[in-house]
Amino acid sequence: VQLQASGGGLVQPGGSLRLSCAASGTDAFRIAAMGWYRQAPGKQREWVAVMVSGGATNYVDSVKDRFTISRDYAKNMVYLQMNSLKPEDTAVYYCNLVAKIRSNEYNYYGQGTQVTVSS
């Protein structure tokens, strides 16, 4: 499984960015969910958003009403639209895929894309 994230960059507070993640090597199993994590300097990795296979979504409280996760099932892509960005959103953002193989679930992560919110 390979997860290629892109779309990070430097943005001013209040600005927007759209992260994209392309998944490949997924033909042998069912994708239970895709989502995003982030890790700020000196902090542990934090879960940000998830979309399960049925389409339901969930977000960490700090990004609710600002971030929106979406998927393109045909292209095996997941996106994170980030609006009203704050300096505390600065982090490396990682794409996550949960694979369902028989009765077990396996987590995969991409290489990360840097998001910096600063004036």
Coordinates of N, CA and C in Angstrom, one line a residue:
V1 N 0.9 -1.2 0.0 CA 0.0 0.0 0.0 C 0.9 1.2 0.0
Q2 N 0.6 2.2 -0.9 CA 1.3 3.4 -0.9 C 0.3 4.6 -0.8
L3 N 0.6 5.5 0.0 CA -0.2 6.7 0.2 C 0.6 7.9 -0.1
Q4 N 0.2 8.7 -1.1 CA 1.0 9.9 -1.5 C 0.2 11.1 -1.2
A5 N 0.6 11.9 -0.2 CA -0.1 13.1 0.2 C 0.6 14.3 -0.5
S6 N -0.3 15.3 -0.7 CA 0.2 16.6 -1.3 C -0.7 17.7 -1.0
G7 N -0.3 18.9 -1.3 CA -1.1 20.1 -1.1 C -0.7 20.9 0.1
G8 N 0.3 20.6 0.9 CA 0.7 21.4 2.0 C 1.4 22.6 1.5
G9 N 1.7 23.5 2.5 CA 2.4 24.7 2.2 C 2.3 25.7 3.3
L10 N 2.7 27.0 2.9 CA 2.6 28.1 3.9 C 1.4 28.9 3.6
V11 N 0.6 29.2 4.6 CA -0.6 30.0 4.4 C -0.7 30.9 5.6
Q12 N -1.4 32.1 5.4 CA -1.6 33.0 6.5 C -2.8 32.6 7.3
P13 N -2.8 33.0 8.6 CA -4.0 32.7 9.4 C -5.3 33.2 8.7
G14 N -6.3 32.3 8.8 CA -7.5 32.6 8.1 C -7.6 32.1 6.7
G15 N -6.5 31.6 6.2 CA -6.5 31.1 4.8 C -6.9 29.7 4.7
S16 N -6.8 29.1 3.5 CA -7.3 27.8 3.2 C -6.2 27.0 2.5
L17 N -6.3 25.7 2.6 CA -5.5 24.7 1.9 C -6.3 23.5 1.7
R18 N -6.0 22.8 0.6 CA -6.7 21.5 0.3 C -5.6 20.4 0.2
L19 N -5.6 19.5 1.1 CA -4.7 18.4 1.0 C -5.3 17.2 0.2
S20 N -4.5 16.5 -0.5 CA -4.9 15.4 -1.3 C -4.1 14.2 -1.0
C21 N -4.6 13.0 -1.1 CA -3.9 11.8 -0.8 C -4.4 10.7 -1.8
A22 N -3.4 10.2 -2.5 CA -3.7 9.1 -3.5 C -3.3 7.8 -2.9
A23 N -4.1 6.8 -2.9 CA -3.8 5.5 -2.4 C -3.7 4.5 -3.6
S24 N -2.6 3.6 -3.5 CA -2.4 2.6 -4.5 C -2.1 1.3 -3.8
G25 N -2.2 0.2 -4.6 CA -1.8 -1.1 -4.0 C -2.9 -1.6 -3.1
T26 N -4.2 -1.2 -3.4 CA -5.3 -1.5 -2.5 C -6.3 -2.6 -3.0
D27 N -5.9 -3.2 -4.1 CA -6.8 -4.1 -4.8 C -7.1 -5.4 -4.0
A28 N -6.3 -5.7 -3.1 CA -6.4 -7.0 -2.4 C -7.3 -7.0 -1.2
F29 N -7.8 -5.8 -0.8 CA -8.6 -5.8 0.4 C -9.6 -4.7 0.3
R30 N -10.5 -4.7 1.3 CA -11.5 -3.6 1.4 C -11.0 -2.5 2.2
I31 N -11.2 -1.3 1.8 CA -10.8 -0.1 2.5 C -11.9 0.3 3.5
A32 N -11.6 0.1 4.8 CA -12.6 0.4 5.8 C -12.8 1.9 6.1
A33 N -11.7 2.6 6.0 CA -11.8 4.0 6.2 C -10.5 4.7 5.7
M34 N -10.6 6.0 5.4 CA -9.5 6.8 5.1 C -9.6 8.1 5.9
G35 N -8.4 8.7 6.2 CA -8.5 9.9 7.1 C -7.2 10.6 7.1
W36 N -7.1 11.5 8.1 CA -5.9 12.3 8.3 C -5.5 12.4 9.7
Y37 N -4.2 12.4 9.9 CA -3.6 12.6 11.2 C -2.6 13.8 11.0
R38 N -2.2 14.4 12.1 CA -1.2 15.4 12.1 C -0.3 15.4 13.3
Q39 N 0.9 15.9 13.1 CA 1.9 15.9 14.2 C 2.6 17.3 14.2
A40 N 2.4 18.0 15.2 CA 3.0 19.3 15.4 C 4.4 19.1 16.1
P41 N 5.3 20.1 15.9 CA 6.6 19.9 16.5 C 6.5 19.7 18.0
G42 N 7.2 18.7 18.5 CA 7.2 18.4 19.9 C 6.0 17.8 20.5
K43 N 5.1 17.4 19.6 CA 3.8 16.8 20.1 C 3.6 15.4 19.5
Q44 N 2.7 14.7 20.1 CA 2.4 13.4 19.5 C 1.5 13.5 18.3
R45 N 1.5 12.5 17.5 CA 0.6 12.5 16.4 C -0.9 12.5 16.8
E46 N -1.7 13.3 16.2 CA -3.1 13.5 16.6 C -4.0 13.1 15.4
W47 N -5.0 12.4 15.7 CA -6.0 12.1 14.7 C -6.8 13.4 14.4
V48 N -7.1 13.6 13.1 CA -7.8 14.8 12.7 C -9.2 14.6 12.1
A49 N -9.3 13.6 11.2 CA -10.6 13.4 10.5 C -10.6 12.0 9.9
V50 N -11.8 11.5 9.7 CA -11.9 10.2 9.1 C -13.2 10.1 8.3
M51 N -13.2 9.3 7.3 CA -14.4 9.0 6.5 C -14.4 7.5 6.4
V52 N -15.5 6.9 6.9 CA -15.5 5.4 6.8 C -16.2 5.0 5.5
S53 N -16.2 3.8 5.2 CA -16.6 3.3 3.8 C -18.0 3.7 3.5
G54 N -18.9 3.8 4.5 CA -20.2 4.1 4.3 C -20.5 5.6 4.0
G55 N -19.4 6.4 4.3 CA -19.5 7.9 4.0 C -19.6 8.7 5.3
A56 N -19.8 8.1 6.4 CA -19.9 8.9 7.6 C -18.5 9.5 7.9
T57 N -18.6 10.7 8.5 CA -17.3 11.4 8.8 C -17.3 11.8 10.3
N58 N -16.1 12.0 10.8 CA -15.9 12.5 12.1 C -14.6 13.3 12.2
Y59 N -14.6 14.3 13.1 CA -13.5 15.2 13.2 C -13.1 15.4 14.7
V60 N -11.8 15.7 14.9 CA -11.4 16.2 16.2 C -12.1 17.5 16.5
D61 N -12.4 17.8 17.7 CA -13.2 19.0 18.0 C -12.5 20.3 17.5
S62 N -11.2 20.3 17.6 CA -10.5 21.6 17.2 C -10.6 22.0 15.8
V63 N -11.1 21.1 14.9 CA -11.2 21.4 13.5 C -12.6 21.3 13.0
K64 N -13.5 21.0 13.8 CA -14.9 20.9 13.4 C -15.4 22.2 12.9
D65 N -16.2 22.2 11.8 CA -16.7 23.4 11.2 C -15.7 24.2 10.4
R66 N -14.4 23.7 10.4 CA -13.4 24.4 9.6 C -12.8 23.5 8.5
F67 N -12.7 22.2 8.9 CA -12.1 21.2 8.0 C -13.2 20.3 7.4
T68 N -13.0 19.8 6.2 CA -14.0 18.9 5.6 C -13.2 17.8 4.9
I69 N -13.6 16.6 5.2 CA -12.9 15.4 4.6 C -13.9 14.9 3.5
S70 N -13.3 14.5 2.4 CA -14.1 13.9 1.3 C -13.3 12.8 0.6
R71 N -13.9 12.0 -0.2 CA -13.3 10.9 -0.9 C -13.8 10.8 -2.3
D72 N -12.9 10.4 -3.2 CA -13.2 10.1 -4.6 C -13.0 8.6 -4.7
Y73 N -14.0 7.8 -4.6 CA -13.9 6.3 -4.5 C -13.3 5.8 -5.8
A74 N -13.7 6.4 -6.9 CA -13.2 5.8 -8.2 C -11.7 6.0 -8.4
K75 N -11.2 7.1 -7.8 CA -9.8 7.4 -8.0 C -9.0 7.0 -6.8
N76 N -9.6 6.5 -5.7 CA -8.9 6.1 -4.5 C -8.2 7.2 -3.9
M77 N -8.9 8.4 -3.8 CA -8.3 9.6 -3.3 C -9.1 10.0 -2.0
V78 N -8.4 10.7 -1.1 CA -9.0 11.3 0.0 C -8.5 12.7 0.1
Y79 N -9.4 13.7 0.5 CA -9.0 15.1 0.5 C -9.4 15.7 1.9
L80 N -8.7 16.7 2.2 CA -9.0 17.5 3.4 C -9.0 19.0 3.1
Q81 N -10.2 19.5 3.0 CA -10.3 21.0 2.8 C -10.2 21.7 4.1
M82 N -9.2 22.5 4.3 CA -9.0 23.2 5.5 C -9.2 24.7 5.3
N83 N -10.2 25.2 6.0 CA -10.5 26.6 6.0 C -10.3 27.3 7.3
S84 N -10.2 28.6 7.3 CA -10.0 29.4 8.6 C -8.9 28.8 9.4
L85 N -7.8 28.6 8.7 CA -6.6 28.0 9.3 C -6.0 28.9 10.4
K86 N -5.5 28.2 11.5 CA -5.0 28.9 12.6 C -3.5 28.5 12.8
P87 N -2.7 29.3 13.5 CA -1.3 28.9 13.7 C -1.2 27.5 14.4
E88 N -2.1 27.2 15.2 CA -2.1 25.9 15.9 C -2.4 24.7 15.0
D89 N -2.8 25.0 13.8 CA -3.0 23.9 12.8 C -1.6 23.5 12.1
T90 N -0.6 24.3 12.4 CA 0.7 24.0 11.8 C 1.2 22.6 12.3
A91 N 1.5 21.8 11.3 CA 1.9 20.4 11.6 C 2.2 19.7 10.3
V92 N 2.8 18.5 10.4 CA 2.9 17.6 9.3 C 1.6 16.8 9.2
Y93 N 0.9 16.8 8.1 CA -0.3 16.0 8.0 C -0.1 14.7 7.2
Y94 N -0.6 13.6 7.8 CA -0.4 12.3 7.3 C -1.7 11.7 6.9
C95 N -1.7 11.1 5.7 CA -2.9 10.4 5.2 C -2.9 9.0 5.8
N96 N -4.1 8.5 6.2 CA -4.2 7.3 6.8 C -5.3 6.4 6.1
L97 N -5.0 5.1 6.0 CA -5.9 4.2 5.3 C -6.0 3.0 6.3
V98 N -7.3 2.6 6.5 CA -7.6 1.4 7.3 C -8.0 0.3 6.4
A99 N -7.2 -0.8 6.3 CA -7.6 -1.9 5.4 C -8.3 -3.0 6.3
K100 N -9.3 -3.5 5.7 CA -10.1 -4.7 6.3 C -9.7 -5.9 5.6
I101 N -9.0 -6.8 6.3 CA -8.6 -8.1 5.7 C -9.1 -9.2 6.7
R102 N -10.0 -10.0 6.2 CA -10.7 -10.9 7.0 C -11.3 -10.2 8.1
S103 N -11.1 -10.6 9.4 CA -11.7 -9.9 10.5 C -10.7 -8.9 11.1
N104 N -9.6 -8.6 10.5 CA -8.6 -7.7 11.1 C -8.5 -6.4 10.3
E105 N -8.1 -5.4 11.0 CA -7.9 -4.1 10.4 C -6.4 -3.7 10.6
Y106 N -5.9 -3.1 9.5 CA -4.5 -2.7 9.5 C -4.4 -1.2 9.1
N107 N -3.6 -0.4 9.7 CA -3.4 1.0 9.5 C -2.2 1.2 8.6
Y108 N -2.3 2.1 7.6 CA -1.2 2.5 6.8 C -1.2 4.0 6.8
Y109 N 0.0 4.6 6.7 CA 0.2 6.0 6.7 C 1.1 6.4 5.6
G110 N 0.8 7.6 5.0 CA 1.7 8.2 4.0 C 2.9 8.9 4.6
Q111 N 3.6 9.6 3.7 CA 4.9 10.2 4.1 C 4.7 11.6 4.8
G112 N 3.5 12.2 4.7 CA 3.2 13.5 5.3 C 3.5 14.6 4.4
T113 N 2.7 15.7 4.6 CA 2.9 17.0 3.9 C 2.8 18.1 5.0
Q114 N 3.7 19.0 4.9 CA 3.9 20.1 5.9 C 2.9 21.2 5.6
V115 N 2.2 21.6 6.7 CA 1.3 22.7 6.6 C 1.8 23.7 7.7
T116 N 2.0 24.9 7.2 CA 2.5 26.0 8.1 C 1.6 27.2 8.0
V117 N 1.0 27.6 9.2 CA 0.1 28.7 9.2 C 0.8 29.8 10.0
S118 N 1.2 30.8 9.2 CA 1.9 31.9 9.9 C 1.8 33.2 9.0
S119 N 1.8 34.3 9.7 CA 1.8 35.6 9.1 C 3.2 36.1 8.8

